[in-house]
Coordinates of C-alpha atoms in Angstrom, one line a residue:
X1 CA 27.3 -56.1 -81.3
X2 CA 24.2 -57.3 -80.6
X3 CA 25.0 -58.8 -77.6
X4 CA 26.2 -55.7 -76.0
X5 CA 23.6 -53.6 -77.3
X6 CA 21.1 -56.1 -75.5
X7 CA 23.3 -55.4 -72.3
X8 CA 23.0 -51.6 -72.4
X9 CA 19.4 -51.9 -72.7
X10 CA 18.9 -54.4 -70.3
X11 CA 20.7 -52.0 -67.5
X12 CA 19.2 -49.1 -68.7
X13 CA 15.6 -51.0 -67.9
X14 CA 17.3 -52.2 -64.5
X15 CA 18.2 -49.1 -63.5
X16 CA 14.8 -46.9 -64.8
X17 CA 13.1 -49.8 -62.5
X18 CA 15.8 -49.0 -59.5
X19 CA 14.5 -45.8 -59.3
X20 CA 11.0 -46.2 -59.2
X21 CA 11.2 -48.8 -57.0
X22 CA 13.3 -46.3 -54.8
X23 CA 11.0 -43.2 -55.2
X24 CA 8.2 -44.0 -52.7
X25 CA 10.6 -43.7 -50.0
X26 CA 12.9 -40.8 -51.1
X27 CA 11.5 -38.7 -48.9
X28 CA 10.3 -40.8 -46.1
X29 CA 11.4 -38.4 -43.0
X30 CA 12.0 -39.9 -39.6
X31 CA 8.5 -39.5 -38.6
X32 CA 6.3 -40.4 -41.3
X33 CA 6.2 -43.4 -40.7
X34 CA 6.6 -43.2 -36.7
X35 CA 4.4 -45.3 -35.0
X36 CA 4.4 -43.6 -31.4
X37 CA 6.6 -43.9 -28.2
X38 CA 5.0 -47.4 -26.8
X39 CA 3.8 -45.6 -23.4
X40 CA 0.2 -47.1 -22.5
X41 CA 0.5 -46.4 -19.4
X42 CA -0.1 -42.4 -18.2
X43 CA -3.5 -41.2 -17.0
X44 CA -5.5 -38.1 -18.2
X45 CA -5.0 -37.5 -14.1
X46 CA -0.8 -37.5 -15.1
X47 CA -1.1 -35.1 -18.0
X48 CA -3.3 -32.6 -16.7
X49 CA -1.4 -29.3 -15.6
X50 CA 0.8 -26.7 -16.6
X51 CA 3.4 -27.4 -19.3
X52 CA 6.0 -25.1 -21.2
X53 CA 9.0 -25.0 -23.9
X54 CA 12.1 -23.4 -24.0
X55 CA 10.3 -20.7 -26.2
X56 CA 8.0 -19.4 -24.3
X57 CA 4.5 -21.5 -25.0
X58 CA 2.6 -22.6 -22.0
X59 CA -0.2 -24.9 -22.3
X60 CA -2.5 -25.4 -19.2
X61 CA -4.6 -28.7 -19.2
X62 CA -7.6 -28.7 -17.1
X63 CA -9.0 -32.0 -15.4
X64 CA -12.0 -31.0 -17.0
X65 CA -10.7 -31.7 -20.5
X66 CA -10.5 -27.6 -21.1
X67 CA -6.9 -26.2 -22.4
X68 CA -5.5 -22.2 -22.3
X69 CA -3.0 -21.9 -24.9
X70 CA -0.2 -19.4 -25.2
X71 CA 2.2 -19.0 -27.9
X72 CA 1.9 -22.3 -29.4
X73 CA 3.2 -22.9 -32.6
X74 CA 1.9 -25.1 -35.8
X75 CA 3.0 -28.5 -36.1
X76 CA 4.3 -30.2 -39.2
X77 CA 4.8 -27.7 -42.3
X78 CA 2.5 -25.4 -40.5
X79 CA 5.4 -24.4 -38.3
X80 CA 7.4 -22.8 -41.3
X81 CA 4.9 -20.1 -41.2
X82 CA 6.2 -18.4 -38.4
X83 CA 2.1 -17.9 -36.5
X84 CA 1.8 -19.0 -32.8
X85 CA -2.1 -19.2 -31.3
X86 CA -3.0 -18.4 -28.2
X87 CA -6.7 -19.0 -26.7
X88 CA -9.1 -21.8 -25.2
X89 CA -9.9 -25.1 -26.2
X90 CA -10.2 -29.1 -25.6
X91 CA -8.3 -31.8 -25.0
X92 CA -8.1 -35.6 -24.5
X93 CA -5.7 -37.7 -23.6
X94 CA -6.0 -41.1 -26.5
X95 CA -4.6 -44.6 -26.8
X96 CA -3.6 -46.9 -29.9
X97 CA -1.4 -49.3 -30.5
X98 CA 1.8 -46.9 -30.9
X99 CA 1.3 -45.6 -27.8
X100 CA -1.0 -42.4 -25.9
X101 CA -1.7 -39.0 -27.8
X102 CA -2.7 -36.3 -26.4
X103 CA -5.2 -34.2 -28.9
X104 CA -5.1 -30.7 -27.9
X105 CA -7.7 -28.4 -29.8
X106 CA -7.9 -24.7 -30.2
X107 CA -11.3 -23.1 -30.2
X108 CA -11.2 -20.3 -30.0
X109 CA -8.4 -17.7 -30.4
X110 CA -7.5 -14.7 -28.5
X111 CA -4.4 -13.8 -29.8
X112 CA -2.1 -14.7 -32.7
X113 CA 1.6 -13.4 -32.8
X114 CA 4.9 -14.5 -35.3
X115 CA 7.6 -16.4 -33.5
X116 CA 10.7 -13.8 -33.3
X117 CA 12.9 -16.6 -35.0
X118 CA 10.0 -17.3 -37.7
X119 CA 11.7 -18.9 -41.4
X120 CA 8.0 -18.3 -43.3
X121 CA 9.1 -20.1 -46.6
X122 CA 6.5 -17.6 -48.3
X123 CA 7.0 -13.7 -48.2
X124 CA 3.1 -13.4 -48.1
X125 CA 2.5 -14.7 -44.7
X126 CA -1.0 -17.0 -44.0
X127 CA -3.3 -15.8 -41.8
X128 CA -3.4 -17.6 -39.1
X129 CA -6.6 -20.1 -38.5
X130 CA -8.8 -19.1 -36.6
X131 CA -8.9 -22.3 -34.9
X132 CA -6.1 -25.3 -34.7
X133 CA -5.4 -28.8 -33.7
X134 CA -2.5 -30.7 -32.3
X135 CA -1.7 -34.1 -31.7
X136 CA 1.2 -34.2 -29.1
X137 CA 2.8 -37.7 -28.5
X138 CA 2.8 -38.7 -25.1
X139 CA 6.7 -40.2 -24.0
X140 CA 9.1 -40.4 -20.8
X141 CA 12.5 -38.7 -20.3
X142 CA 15.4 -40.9 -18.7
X143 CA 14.0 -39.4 -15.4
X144 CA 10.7 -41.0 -16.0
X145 CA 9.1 -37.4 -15.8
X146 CA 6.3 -37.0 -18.6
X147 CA 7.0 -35.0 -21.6
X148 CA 5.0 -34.1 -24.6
X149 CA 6.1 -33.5 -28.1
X150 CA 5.3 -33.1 -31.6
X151 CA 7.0 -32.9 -35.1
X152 CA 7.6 -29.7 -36.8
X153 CA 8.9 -28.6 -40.6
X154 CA 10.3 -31.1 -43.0
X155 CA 9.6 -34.4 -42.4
X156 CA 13.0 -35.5 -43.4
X157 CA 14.5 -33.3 -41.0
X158 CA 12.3 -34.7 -38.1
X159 CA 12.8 -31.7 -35.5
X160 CA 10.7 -31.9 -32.6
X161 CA 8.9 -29.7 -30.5
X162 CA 9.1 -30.4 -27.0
X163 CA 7.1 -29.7 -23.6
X164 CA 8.1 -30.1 -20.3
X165 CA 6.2 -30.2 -17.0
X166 CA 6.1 -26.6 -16.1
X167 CA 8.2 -25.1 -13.6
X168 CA 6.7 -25.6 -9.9
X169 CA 4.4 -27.4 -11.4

């Protein structure tokens, strides 16, 4: 018996270290550990303009590295709480090794609405900040047209929100 006794405890050991081991990436969503879209090649000159989603938000950037925002959403968890900004601000278009970023900031806000198809995970809705910032990957559709995105909600999940070249644009 002491044999198998020895055994049981010698699994038991196996498998508490199995699942530490196995913790730190449990939750390792598609993006968290995304390294960027590999495109080094677009110029601020390529980015500037008018760009839009599917729900509504229009981002205008200026040549002159100034942004108008409308009805732009959080990214990340900030997305579940249902605000969308609209206002001035800055942006720049960055490069590291995973590829070009565009960081859009807000600062300041004229407006601040709830999205119609908001999921707040909190009855007591935040107030929205008064000032925000994005980081929107820079990447290229199969039509080699620009596109910008960022992730939104649950990390596991990986949903993205996505902006196209504006319409007549």
């Amino acid at each position: 018996m002491v044999g198998g006794s020895r055994l049981r405890a010698w699994k038991a050991t196996l498998g508490g270290l199995m699942v530490v081991l196995a913790a730190p990436t449990a939750c390792a969503g598609p993006y968290q550990y995304y390294e960027g879209t590999g495109i080094h090649d677009t110029t601020a000159g390529e980015v500037a303009g008018g760009w839009e989603n599917v729900e509504g938000t229009r981002v205008v950037l200026r040549k002159d590295g100034t942004a108008l925002l409308e009805k732009l959403d959080g990214q990340d968890f900030d997305f579940e709480d249902g605000w969308r900004l609209s206002g001035t601000g800055t942006w720049q278009l960055t490069d590291d090794n995973g590829g070009q970023v565009v960081r859009l900031t807000l600062t300041a806000r004229t407006r601040a609405e709830s999205r119609p198809t908001a999921t707040a995970t909190d009855t007591s809705t935040p107030e929205p900040p008064p000032t925000y910032a994005w980081s929107f990957y820079v990447d290229r559709d199969q039509n080699d047209e620009l596109k910008l995105f960022f992730f939104h909600g649950d990390p596991d999940i990986g949903n993205t929100y996505v902006m196209t070249r504006e319409t007549g644009s």
